[in-house]
PDB file of C-alpha atoms (C1' of nucleotides) in Angstrom:
ATOM      1  CA  MET A   4       0.000   0.000   0.000  1.00 73.00           C
ATOM      2  CA  PRO A   5       1.720   3.151  -1.078  1.00 87.00           C
ATOM      3  CA  GLU A   6       2.057   5.538   1.843  1.00 88.00           C
ATOM      4  CA  LEU A   7       4.428   8.457   2.318  1.00 90.00           C
ATOM      5  CA  PRO A   8       7.685   6.436   2.112  1.00 90.00           C
ATOM      6  CA  GLU A   9       6.498   4.444  -0.896  1.00 89.00           C
ATOM      7  CA  VAL A  10       5.294   7.546  -2.750  1.00 91.00           C
ATOM      8  CA  GLU A  11       8.526   9.379  -1.896  1.00 92.00           C
ATOM      9  CA  THR A  12      10.472   6.431  -3.302  1.00 91.00           C
ATOM     10  CA  VAL A  13       8.409   6.547  -6.488  1.00 91.00           C
ATOM     11  CA  ALA A  14       8.951  10.319  -6.833  1.00 93.00           C
ATOM     12  CA  ARG A  15      12.716   9.979  -6.379  1.00 93.00           C
ATOM     13  CA  SER A  16      12.858   7.191  -8.919  1.00 92.00           C
ATOM     14  CA  LEU A  17      10.761   8.958 -11.543  1.00 94.00           C
ATOM     15  CA  ARG A  18      12.296  12.419 -11.181  1.00 95.00           C
ATOM     16  CA  PRO A  19      15.474  11.937 -13.262  1.00 95.00           C
ATOM     17  CA  ASN A  20      13.470  10.125 -15.946  1.00 94.00           C
ATOM     18  CA  LEU A  21      10.750  12.745 -16.350  1.00 96.00           C
ATOM     19  CA  ILE A  22      12.027  16.260 -15.669  1.00 96.00           C
ATOM     20  CA  GLY A  23      12.154  18.305 -18.872  1.00 97.00           C
ATOM     21  CA  LEU A  24      10.256  15.764 -20.937  1.00 97.00           C
ATOM     22  CA  LYS A  25       7.270  16.694 -23.057  1.00 98.00           C
ATOM     23  CA  ILE A  26       4.061  14.661 -22.927  1.00 97.00           C
ATOM     24  CA  THR A  27       3.122  14.058 -26.554  1.00 97.00           C
ATOM     25  CA  GLY A  28      -0.091  12.139 -25.964  1.00 96.00           C
ATOM     26  CA  VAL A  29      -2.218  10.153 -23.536  1.00 95.00           C
ATOM     27  CA  ARG A  30      -3.876   6.770 -23.957  1.00 94.00           C
ATOM     28  CA  ASN A  31      -6.525   5.575 -21.547  1.00 93.00           C
ATOM     29  CA  THR A  32      -8.539   2.373 -21.373  1.00 90.00           C
ATOM     30  CA  TRP A  33     -10.528   3.176 -18.221  1.00 90.00           C
ATOM     31  CA  PRO A  34     -11.859   6.751 -18.184  1.00 90.00           C
ATOM     32  CA  ARG A  35     -12.675   6.763 -14.455  1.00 88.00           C
ATOM     33  CA  HIS A  36      -8.949   6.676 -13.826  1.00 91.00           C
ATOM     34  CA  ILE A  37      -9.005  10.365 -14.752  1.00 92.00           C
ATOM     35  CA  ASP A  38     -10.715  12.171 -11.885  1.00 91.00           C
ATOM     36  CA  ARG A  39     -10.795  15.579 -13.546  1.00 90.00           C
ATOM     37  CA  PRO A  40     -11.285  17.084 -16.038  1.00 92.00           C
ATOM     38  CA  VAL A  41     -13.218  14.629 -18.198  1.00 90.00           C
ATOM     39  CA  LEU A  42     -10.977  12.394 -20.308  1.00 91.00           C
ATOM     40  CA  ALA A  43     -11.198  14.249 -23.636  1.00 92.00           C
ATOM     41  CA  GLU A  44     -10.430  17.592 -22.042  1.00 93.00           C
ATOM     42  CA  PHE A  45      -7.706  16.026 -19.907  1.00 94.00           C
ATOM     43  CA  ILE A  46      -5.943  14.635 -22.964  1.00 95.00           C
ATOM     44  CA  ASP A  47      -6.266  17.954 -24.777  1.00 95.00           C
ATOM     45  CA  ARG A  48      -4.897  20.001 -21.916  1.00 95.00           C
ATOM     46  CA  VAL A  49      -1.973  17.732 -21.043  1.00 95.00           C
ATOM     47  CA  ARG A  50      -0.750  17.180 -24.600  1.00 96.00           C
ATOM     48  CA  ASP A  51       2.480  18.999 -25.525  1.00 97.00           C
ATOM     49  CA  ARG A  52       3.100  20.080 -21.960  1.00 97.00           C
ATOM     50  CA  THR A  53       6.530  19.607 -20.414  1.00 97.00           C
ATOM     51  CA  ILE A  54       7.023  18.057 -16.975  1.00 97.00           C
ATOM     52  CA  MET A  55       9.003  20.564 -14.882  1.00 97.00           C
ATOM     53  CA  ASP A  56       9.396  18.577 -11.662  1.00 95.00           C
ATOM     54  CA  VAL A  57       8.309  15.474  -9.783  1.00 95.00           C
ATOM     55  CA  SER A  58       7.463  15.956  -6.135  1.00 93.00           C
ATOM     56  CA  ARG A  59       5.232  14.569  -3.418  1.00 93.00           C
ATOM     57  CA  ARG A  60       2.623  15.954  -1.050  1.00 93.00           C
ATOM     58  CA  GLY A  61       1.247  13.414   1.415  1.00 92.00           C
ATOM     59  CA  LYS A  62       0.510  10.365  -0.725  1.00 92.00           C
ATOM     60  CA  PHE A  63       0.021  12.437  -3.900  1.00 93.00           C
ATOM     61  CA  LEU A  64       2.591  12.660  -6.680  1.00 94.00           C
ATOM     62  CA  ILE A  65       2.832  16.183  -8.077  1.00 94.00           C
ATOM     63  CA  PHE A  66       3.993  16.961 -11.611  1.00 95.00           C
ATOM     64  CA  PRO A  67       4.101  20.732 -12.263  1.00 95.00           C
ATOM     65  CA  LEU A  68       3.773  21.439 -16.008  1.00 96.00           C
ATOM     66  CA  ASP A  69       5.206  24.287 -18.062  1.00 96.00           C
ATOM     67  CA  ASN A  70       1.874  26.100 -18.353  1.00 93.00           C
ATOM     68  CA  GLU A  71       1.261  26.552 -14.625  1.00 90.00           C
ATOM     69  CA  GLU A  72      -1.085  23.576 -14.574  1.00 94.00           C
ATOM     70  CA  THR A  73      -0.350  20.608 -12.328  1.00 95.00           C
ATOM     71  CA  LEU A  74      -0.693  16.925 -13.068  1.00 95.00           C
ATOM     72  CA  ILE A  75      -1.378  14.970  -9.883  1.00 94.00           C
ATOM     73  CA  ILE A  76      -1.489  11.200  -9.397  1.00 94.00           C
ATOM     74  CA  HIS A  77      -2.633   9.205  -6.380  1.00 92.00           C
ATOM     75  CA  LEU A  78      -1.659   5.533  -6.398  1.00 90.00           C
ATOM     76  CA  ARG A  79      -4.200   4.543  -3.709  1.00 89.00           C
ATOM     77  CA  MET A  80      -4.023   0.781  -3.152  1.00 85.00           C
ATOM     78  CA  SER A  81      -2.452  -0.886  -6.108  1.00 86.00           C
ATOM     79  CA  GLY A  82      -1.158   1.872  -8.349  1.00 89.00           C
ATOM     80  CA  HIS A  83       2.260   1.527  -9.960  1.00 89.00           C
ATOM     81  CA  LEU A  84       4.126   4.020 -12.113  1.00 92.00           C
ATOM     82  CA  ALA A  85       7.021   3.264 -14.410  1.00 92.00           C
ATOM     83  CA  VAL A  86       8.855   4.952 -17.260  1.00 93.00           C
ATOM     84  CA  ILE A  87       9.501   2.354 -19.939  1.00 92.00           C
ATOM     85  CA  HIS A  88      10.080   2.049 -23.668  1.00 94.00           C
ATOM     86  CA  ALA A  89       6.980   2.546 -25.790  1.00 93.00           C
ATOM     87  CA  GLN A  90       7.641  -0.777 -27.524  1.00 93.00           C
ATOM     88  CA  THR A  91       7.270  -2.771 -24.310  1.00 90.00           C
ATOM     89  CA  PRO A  92       3.860  -4.473 -24.315  1.00 88.00           C
ATOM     90  CA  ALA A  93       1.504  -2.962 -21.726  1.00 83.00           C
ATOM     91  CA  ASP A  94      -0.048  -5.360 -19.271  1.00 84.00           C
ATOM     92  CA  LYS A  95      -3.824  -5.586 -18.934  1.00 85.00           C
ATOM     93  CA  HIS A  96      -3.934  -3.514 -15.766  1.00 89.00           C
ATOM     94  CA  THR A  97      -2.207  -0.521 -17.333  1.00 92.00           C
ATOM     95  CA  HIS A  98      -5.092   1.909 -17.793  1.00 92.00           C
ATOM     96  CA  THR A  99      -3.411   5.272 -18.387  1.00 94.00           C
ATOM     97  CA  ILE A 100      -0.306   5.866 -20.494  1.00 95.00           C
ATOM     98  CA  PHE A 101       1.528   9.169 -21.000  1.00 96.00           C
ATOM     99  CA  GLU A 102       3.512   9.146 -24.226  1.00 96.00           C
ATOM    100  CA  LEU A 103       6.783  11.022 -23.896  1.00 97.00           C
ATOM    101  CA  ALA A 104       8.861  12.865 -26.485  1.00 96.00           C
ATOM    102  CA  ASN A 105      11.883  10.582 -26.025  1.00 96.00           C
ATOM    103  CA  GLY A 106      10.171   7.364 -27.093  1.00 95.00           C
ATOM    104  CA  GLN A 107       9.397   6.290 -23.552  1.00 96.00           C
ATOM    105  CA  GLU A 108       6.093   6.200 -21.735  1.00 95.00           C
ATOM    106  CA  LEU A 109       4.969   6.936 -18.195  1.00 95.00           C
ATOM    107  CA  ARG A 110       2.614   4.060 -17.461  1.00 94.00           C
ATOM    108  CA  PHE A 111       0.051   3.979 -14.682  1.00 93.00           C
ATOM    109  CA  ARG A 112      -0.793   0.370 -13.893  1.00 91.00           C
ATOM    110  CA  ASP A 113      -3.519  -0.076 -11.315  1.00 90.00           C
ATOM    111  CA  THR A 114      -4.988  -3.512 -10.696  1.00 88.00           C
ATOM    112  CA  ARG A 115      -7.723  -2.418  -8.314  1.00 87.00           C
ATOM    113  CA  LYS A 116      -8.528   0.793 -10.182  1.00 89.00           C
ATOM    114  CA  PHE A 117      -8.608   2.899  -7.006  1.00 89.00           C
ATOM    115  CA  GLY A 118      -5.879   5.245  -8.249  1.00 91.00           C
ATOM    116  CA  ARG A 119      -6.730   8.668  -9.662  1.00 93.00           C
ATOM    117  CA  VAL A 120      -5.227  11.226 -12.038  1.00 94.00           C
ATOM    118  CA  TYR A 121      -5.944  14.958 -11.809  1.00 94.00           C
ATOM    119  CA  LEU A 122      -5.093  17.956 -13.947  1.00 94.00           C
ATOM    120  CA  VAL A 123      -5.760  21.242 -12.193  1.00 93.00           C
ATOM    121  CA  SER A 124      -4.856  24.916 -12.508  1.00 93.00           C
ATOM    122  CA  ASN A 125      -4.468  25.198  -8.768  1.00 91.00           C
ATOM    123  CA  HIS A 126      -2.896  22.192  -7.070  1.00 91.00           C
ATOM    124  CA  LYS A 127      -4.581  23.231  -3.820  1.00 89.00           C
ATOM    125  CA  ASP A 128      -7.878  22.096  -5.337  1.00 88.00           C
ATOM    126  CA  VAL A 129      -6.575  18.552  -4.766  1.00 90.00           C
ATOM    127  CA  VAL A 130      -4.046  18.743  -1.933  1.00 90.00           C
ATOM    128  CA  GLY A 131      -5.136  21.918  -0.176  1.00 88.00           C
ATOM    129  CA  LYS A 132      -6.817  20.198   2.740  1.00 87.00           C
ATOM    130  CA  LEU A 133      -3.881  17.998   3.676  1.00 90.00           C
ATOM    131  CA  GLY A 134      -2.262  18.394   7.079  1.00 91.00           C
ATOM    132  CA  PRO A 135       1.448  19.147   7.453  1.00 92.00           C
ATOM    133  CA  GLU A 136       4.246  17.014   6.065  1.00 93.00           C
ATOM    134  CA  PRO A 137       5.466  14.945   9.038  1.00 94.00           C
ATOM    135  CA  LEU A 138       9.094  14.958   7.884  1.00 94.00           C
ATOM    136  CA  ASP A 139       9.345  18.704   7.253  1.00 93.00           C
ATOM    137  CA  LYS A 140      11.581  20.656   9.619  1.00 93.00           C
ATOM    138  CA  GLY A 141       8.546  22.640  10.664  1.00 93.00           C
ATOM    139  CA  PHE A 142       6.786  19.537  11.973  1.00 94.00           C
ATOM    140  CA  THR A 143       7.895  19.732  15.581  1.00 95.00           C
ATOM    141  CA  VAL A 144       6.542  18.192  18.771  1.00 95.00           C
ATOM    142  CA  GLU A 145       4.769  21.523  19.277  1.00 95.00           C
ATOM    143  CA  THR A 146       3.172  21.212  15.816  1.00 94.00           C
ATOM    144  CA  LEU A 147       1.805  17.812  16.751  1.00 94.00           C
ATOM    145  CA  ALA A 148       0.595  19.079  20.124  1.00 94.00           C
ATOM    146  CA  ASP A 149      -1.198  21.948  18.368  1.00 92.00           C
ATOM    147  CA  ILE A 150      -2.935  19.555  15.977  1.00 92.00           C
ATOM    148  CA  LEU A 151      -4.011  17.345  18.866  1.00 92.00           C
ATOM    149  CA  ASP A 152      -5.244  20.283  20.923  1.00 90.00           C
ATOM    150  CA  GLY A 153      -8.983  20.357  21.381  1.00 87.00           C
ATOM    151  CA  LYS A 154      -9.580  17.007  19.722  1.00 89.00           C
ATOM    152  CA  SER A 155     -10.784  13.786  21.253  1.00 90.00           C
ATOM    153  CA  ARG A 156     -10.168  10.986  18.824  1.00 90.00           C
ATOM    154  CA  LEU A 157      -8.842   7.463  18.784  1.00 91.00           C
ATOM    155  CA  LEU A 158      -5.143   7.507  17.953  1.00 92.00           C
ATOM    156  CA  LYS A 159      -5.311   5.176  14.974  1.00 91.00           C
ATOM    157  CA  PRO A 160      -8.052   7.016  13.032  1.00 91.00           C
ATOM    158  CA  PHE A 161      -6.343  10.275  13.957  1.00 92.00           C
ATOM    159  CA  LEU A 162      -3.099   9.166  12.322  1.00 92.00           C
ATOM    160  CA  LEU A 163      -4.938   7.973   9.212  1.00 91.00           C
ATOM    161  CA  ASP A 164      -6.748  11.316   8.801  1.00 91.00           C
ATOM    162  CA  GLN A 165      -4.848  13.071   6.004  1.00 91.00           C
ATOM    163  CA  THR A 166      -6.173  16.463   7.068  1.00 91.00           C
ATOM    164  CA  MET A 167      -4.403  16.060  10.414  1.00 92.00           C
ATOM    165  CA  ILE A 168      -1.010  14.811   9.183  1.00 93.00           C
ATOM    166  CA  ALA A 169      -0.325  13.989   5.531  1.00 92.00           C
ATOM    167  CA  GLY A 170       1.026  10.682   4.290  1.00 91.00           C
ATOM    168  CA  ILE A 171       0.521   8.153   7.075  1.00 91.00           C
ATOM    169  CA  GLY A 172      -1.370   4.991   6.102  1.00 89.00           C
ATOM    170  CA  ASN A 173      -2.237   1.736   7.786  1.00 88.00           C
ATOM    171  CA  ILE A 174       1.247   0.244   7.959  1.00 89.00           C
ATOM    172  CA  TYR A 175       3.103   3.263   9.292  1.00 90.00           C
ATOM    173  CA  ALA A 176       0.295   4.206  11.694  1.00 91.00           C
ATOM    174  CA  ASP A 177       0.535   0.812  13.413  1.00 91.00           C
ATOM    175  CA  GLU A 178       4.323   0.905  13.375  1.00 91.00           C
ATOM    176  CA  ALA A 179       4.508   4.464  14.749  1.00 93.00           C
ATOM    177  CA  LEU A 180       2.158   3.558  17.601  1.00 93.00           C
ATOM    178  CA  PHE A 181       4.227   0.506  18.478  1.00 93.00           C
ATOM    179  CA  TYR A 182       7.369   2.608  18.483  1.00 94.00           C
ATOM    180  CA  ALA A 183       5.649   5.183  20.699  1.00 94.00           C
ATOM    181  CA  GLY A 184       4.333   2.488  23.054  1.00 94.00           C
ATOM    182  CA  LEU A 185       0.765   3.750  22.629  1.00 94.00           C
ATOM    183  CA  LYS A 186      -2.372   1.675  22.111  1.00 92.00           C
ATOM    184  CA  PRO A 187      -4.148   2.476  18.842  1.00 91.00           C
ATOM    185  CA  GLY A 188      -7.426   2.779  20.753  1.00 90.00           C
ATOM    186  CA  ARG A 189      -6.127   5.441  23.151  1.00 91.00           C
ATOM    187  CA  LYS A 190      -7.897   8.785  22.971  1.00 91.00           C
ATOM    188  CA  THR A 191      -5.775  11.670  21.749  1.00 92.00           C
ATOM    189  CA  ASP A 192      -6.799  13.849  24.678  1.00 91.00           C
ATOM    190  CA  THR A 193      -5.387  11.397  27.217  1.00 92.00           C
ATOM    191  CA  LEU A 194      -1.782  11.802  26.036  1.00 93.00           C
ATOM    192  CA  ASP A 195       0.657  13.569  28.325  1.00 94.00           C
ATOM    193  CA  ALA A 196       3.559  15.668  27.038  1.00 94.00           C
ATOM    194  CA  LEU A 197       6.004  12.774  27.087  1.00 95.00           C
ATOM    195  CA  GLU A 198       3.602  10.559  25.128  1.00 95.00           C
ATOM    196  CA  ILE A 199       3.102  13.263  22.489  1.00 95.00           C
ATOM    197  CA  LYS A 200       6.875  13.486  22.202  1.00 96.00           C
ATOM    198  CA  LYS A 201       7.125   9.714  21.751  1.00 95.00           C
ATOM    199  CA  LEU A 202       4.362   9.766  19.150  1.00 94.00           C
ATOM    200  CA  HIS A 203       6.141  12.514  17.215  1.00 95.00           C
ATOM    201  CA  GLU A 204       9.366  10.540  17.421  1.00 95.00           C
ATOM    202  CA  GLY A 205       7.618   7.334  16.340  1.00 94.00           C
ATOM    203  CA  ILE A 206       5.975   8.951  13.320  1.00 94.00           C
ATOM    204  CA  GLN A 207       9.249  10.424  12.098  1.00 95.00           C
ATOM    205  CA  TYR A 208      11.286   7.316  12.895  1.00 94.00           C
ATOM    206  CA  VAL A 209       9.116   4.849  10.995  1.00 92.00           C
ATOM    207  CA  LEU A 210       8.606   7.163   8.000  1.00 93.00           C
ATOM    208  CA  GLN A 211      12.331   7.884   7.697  1.00 93.00           C
ATOM    209  CA  LEU A 212      13.126   4.205   8.041  1.00 92.00           C
ATOM    210  CA  GLY A 213      10.507   3.470   5.377  1.00 90.00           C
ATOM    211  CA  ILE A 214      12.172   5.892   2.984  1.00 91.00           C
ATOM    212  CA  ARG A 215      15.635   4.460   3.677  1.00 90.00           C
ATOM    213  CA  ARG A 216      14.151   1.014   3.050  1.00 82.00           C
ATOM    214  CA  GLU A 217      12.490   2.275  -0.164  1.00 73.00           C
ATOM    215  CA  GLY A 218       9.052   1.269   1.006  1.00 76.00           C
ATOM    216  CA  ALA A 219       7.316  -1.828   2.332  1.00 70.00           C
ATOM    217  CA  THR A 220       6.415  -4.593  -0.118  1.00 70.00           C
ATOM    218  CA  ILE A 221       3.768  -6.337   1.971  1.00 69.00           C
ATOM    219  CA  SER A 222       1.104  -6.950  -0.637  1.00 68.00           C
ATOM    220  CA  THR A 223       1.593  -5.464  -4.073  1.00 69.00           C
ATOM    221  CA  TYR A 224       3.799  -2.380  -3.824  1.00 69.00           C
ATOM    222  CA  LEU A 225       6.818  -2.342  -6.138  1.00 74.00           C
ATOM    223  CA  LYS A 226       9.233   0.453  -6.931  1.00 72.00           C
ATOM    224  CA  PRO A 227       9.052   1.926 -10.450  1.00 77.00           C
ATOM    225  CA  ASP A 228      11.938  -0.347 -11.459  1.00 71.00           C
ATOM    226  CA  GLY A 229       9.840  -3.380 -10.465  1.00 74.00           C
ATOM    227  CA  GLU A 230      11.980  -4.239  -7.454  1.00 71.00           C
ATOM    228  CA  LYS A 231      10.651  -4.691  -3.931  1.00 74.00           C
ATOM    229  CA  GLY A 232      11.263  -2.316  -1.058  1.00 77.00           C
ATOM    230  CA  SER A 233      12.654  -3.765   2.153  1.00 68.00           C
ATOM    231  CA  MET A 234      10.676  -2.041   4.929  1.00 72.00           C
ATOM    232  CA  GLN A 235       8.646  -5.227   5.431  1.00 73.00           C
ATOM    233  CA  GLU A 236      11.780  -6.680   7.078  1.00 71.00           C
ATOM    234  CA  ASP A 237      11.627  -3.956   9.735  1.00 72.00           C
ATOM    235  CA  VAL A 238       7.901  -4.159  10.429  1.00 83.00           C
ATOM    236  CA  LYS A 239       7.234  -4.839  14.109  1.00 84.00           C
ATOM    237  CA  VAL A 240       3.453  -5.316  14.282  1.00 88.00           C
ATOM    238  CA  PHE A 241       1.709  -4.819  10.933  1.00 87.00           C
ATOM    239  CA  ARG A 242       0.094  -8.087   9.796  1.00 86.00           C
ATOM    240  CA  ARG A 243       1.961 -10.023  12.501  1.00 87.00           C
ATOM    241  CA  THR A 244      -1.280 -11.121  14.198  1.00 86.00           C
ATOM    242  CA  GLY A 245      -0.604 -13.942  16.668  1.00 86.00           C
ATOM    243  CA  GLU A 246       3.145 -13.817  16.168  1.00 87.00           C
ATOM    244  CA  PRO A 247       5.331 -12.968  19.178  1.00 91.00           C
ATOM    245  CA  CYS A 248       6.088  -9.321  19.862  1.00 92.00           C
ATOM    246  CA  PHE A 249       9.782  -8.736  19.127  1.00 92.00           C
ATOM    247  CA  ARG A 250      10.072  -6.810  22.372  1.00 93.00           C
ATOM    248  CA  CYS A 251       8.161  -8.918  24.930  1.00 94.00           C
ATOM    249  CA  GLY A 252       7.105 -12.119  23.178  1.00 92.00           C
ATOM    250  CA  GLU A 253       3.373 -11.685  23.701  1.00 91.00           C
ATOM    251  CA  PRO A 254       1.244 -12.400  20.615  1.00 90.00           C
ATOM    252  CA  ILE A 255       0.423  -9.398  18.433  1.00 89.00           C
ATOM    253  CA  GLN A 256      -3.273  -8.489  18.540  1.00 88.00           C
ATOM    254  CA  ARG A 257      -5.496  -7.495  15.634  1.00 87.00           C
ATOM    255  CA  ILE A 258      -8.554  -5.287  15.985  1.00 87.00           C
ATOM    256  CA  ILE A 259     -10.572  -3.053  13.652  1.00 86.00           C
ATOM    257  CA  LEU A 260     -10.368   0.698  14.220  1.00 87.00           C
ATOM    258  CA  GLY A 261     -11.629   3.307  11.839  1.00 83.00           C
ATOM    259  CA  GLY A 262     -12.644   0.439   9.587  1.00 82.00           C
ATOM    260  CA  ARG A 263      -9.016  -0.627   9.164  1.00 87.00           C
ATOM    261  CA  SER A 264      -7.215  -3.641  10.556  1.00 87.00           C
ATOM    262  CA  THR A 265      -4.986  -2.533  13.376  1.00 90.00           C
ATOM    263  CA  HIS A 266      -2.098  -4.460  14.921  1.00 90.00           C
ATOM    264  CA  TYR A 267      -0.497  -3.855  18.298  1.00 91.00           C
ATOM    265  CA  CYS A 268       1.074  -5.428  21.366  1.00 92.00           C
ATOM    266  CA  GLU A 269      -1.259  -5.469  24.361  1.00 91.00           C
ATOM    267  CA  ASN A 270       1.725  -5.609  26.692  1.00 93.00           C
ATOM    268  CA  CYS A 271       4.081  -3.022  25.187  1.00 94.00           C
ATOM    269  CA  GLN A 272       1.551  -0.381  24.168  1.00 94.00           C
ATOM    270  CA  LYS A 273      -0.272   1.549  26.898  1.00 92.00           C
TER     271      LYS A 273
ATOM    272  C1'  DA B  14     -17.057  16.691  16.248  1.00 61.05           C
ATOM    273  C1'  DA B  15     -16.248  12.032  15.760  1.00 61.05           C
ATOM    274  C1'  DG B  16     -16.937   7.488  14.325  1.00 61.05           C
ATOM    275  C1'  DA B  17     -19.245   3.584  11.996  1.00 61.05           C
ATOM    276  C1'  DG B  18     -20.352   1.697   7.733  1.00 61.05           C
ATOM    277  C1'  DA B  19     -20.946   1.633   2.625  1.00 61.05           C
ATOM    278  C1'  DC B  20     -18.720   2.073  -1.646  1.00 61.05           C
ATOM    279  C1'  DC B  21     -15.340   1.547  -5.250  1.00 61.05           C
ATOM    280  C1'  DC B  22     -12.242  -2.727  -7.332  1.00 61.05           C
ATOM    281  C1'  DT B  23      -9.688  -7.196  -8.136  1.00 61.05           C
ATOM    282  C1'  DG B  24      -6.785 -11.048  -6.928  1.00 61.05           C
ATOM    283  C1'  DG B  25      -5.735 -14.166  -3.615  1.00 61.05           C
ATOM    284  C1'  DA B  26      -7.249 -16.899   0.214  1.00 61.05           C
ATOM    285  C1'  DT B  27     -10.650 -19.704   2.153  1.00 61.05           C
ATOM    286  C1'  DG B  28     -14.751 -22.778   2.300  1.00 61.05           C
ATOM    287  C1'  DC B  29     -17.534 -26.509   0.667  1.00 61.05           C
TER     288       DC B  29
ATOM    289  C1'  DT C  15     -10.991 -29.662  -9.242  1.00 61.05           C
ATOM    290  C1'  DG C  16     -14.079 -25.893  -9.343  1.00 61.05           C
ATOM    291  C1'  DC C  17     -17.072 -22.626  -7.988  1.00 61.05           C
ATOM    292  C1'  DA C  18     -18.799 -19.165  -4.572  1.00 61.05           C
ATOM    293  C1'  DT C  19     -17.690 -16.121  -0.956  1.00 61.05           C
ATOM    294  C1'  DC C  20     -14.785 -13.227   1.816  1.00 61.05           C
ATOM    295  C1'  DC C  21     -11.304  -9.863   2.534  1.00 61.05           C
ATOM    296  C1'  DA C  22      -7.996  -5.976   2.136  1.00 61.05           C
ATOM    297  C1'  DG C  23      -7.406  -1.176   1.979  1.00 61.05           C
ATOM    298  C1'  DG C  24      -7.239   4.888   0.768  1.00 61.05           C
ATOM    299  C1'  DG C  25     -10.295   8.158   0.297  1.00 61.05           C
ATOM    300  C1'  DT C  26     -14.908   9.959   0.128  1.00 61.05           C
ATOM    301  C1'  DC C  27     -19.542  10.022   1.331  1.00 61.05           C
ATOM    302  C1'  DT C  28     -23.688   9.294   4.273  1.00 61.05           C
ATOM    303  C1'  DC C  29     -25.775   8.470   8.591  1.00 61.05           C
ATOM    304  C1'  DT C  30     -25.948   8.650  13.548  1.00 61.05           C
TER     305       DT C  30
END
DNA sequence: AAGAGACCCTGGATGC
DNA sequence: TGCATCCAGGGTCTCT
């Protein structure tokens, strides 16, 4: 599942292969892949535009174009992007293809079709409601305390809420809470200052580790080059239901919170 | 304000 | 073996 570290890995991989390249055409076999504008207009507006940069905001990939418009892609569950030669046969789950001026193509393969592509004049129309970037220098313990202030929510759904903090998904939420020693079902307004500090530390630790590990290949995620990430080797609780906690040996528990499976150690997390 | 549940999708796992 | 059913999971929406 692409979360912040996976999307960052994708952005870093694509950047040198896309910056300065012109999009000469778009092919699409599943129009709902294009969120906005409608497909025909999308193709018209993106054609002959040059990609100026590849960056990331939360779990969104951002491609500023040379006409002040912004191409945005969200991989959601099963999305995969790769820059490959136009002659390479496309697999059946490749629904959107950007033809590039150098004979290569940016291909968006998406088995479960949850991914979305946007073309907007103002990127804030898509990413404007996101919370802060948890790895930015400005994201301090005080920032986190300010976000938590006045709210009474369960920790797990809080971490998954992209308008609170951008980029955390199911894997890194569970891992951050294990690192912080906090139960996913704890209420945000019960945390003391030290626990907020540990939560801040846990969020940054697991996300940075995820980036160093180039993402977690737990179900389908692959880097643009088709290789696996290695974060799954450092996962402490996610999808380890019933297996012994690495810290205390007690079996890892699984519950549902915020509609998402949630994994934690009853003994190590308070 | 916050949370539960439905929905979108498909492949892989499970059940009979 | 083969078919039906269940499940995961990010984001968005509705309902309570």
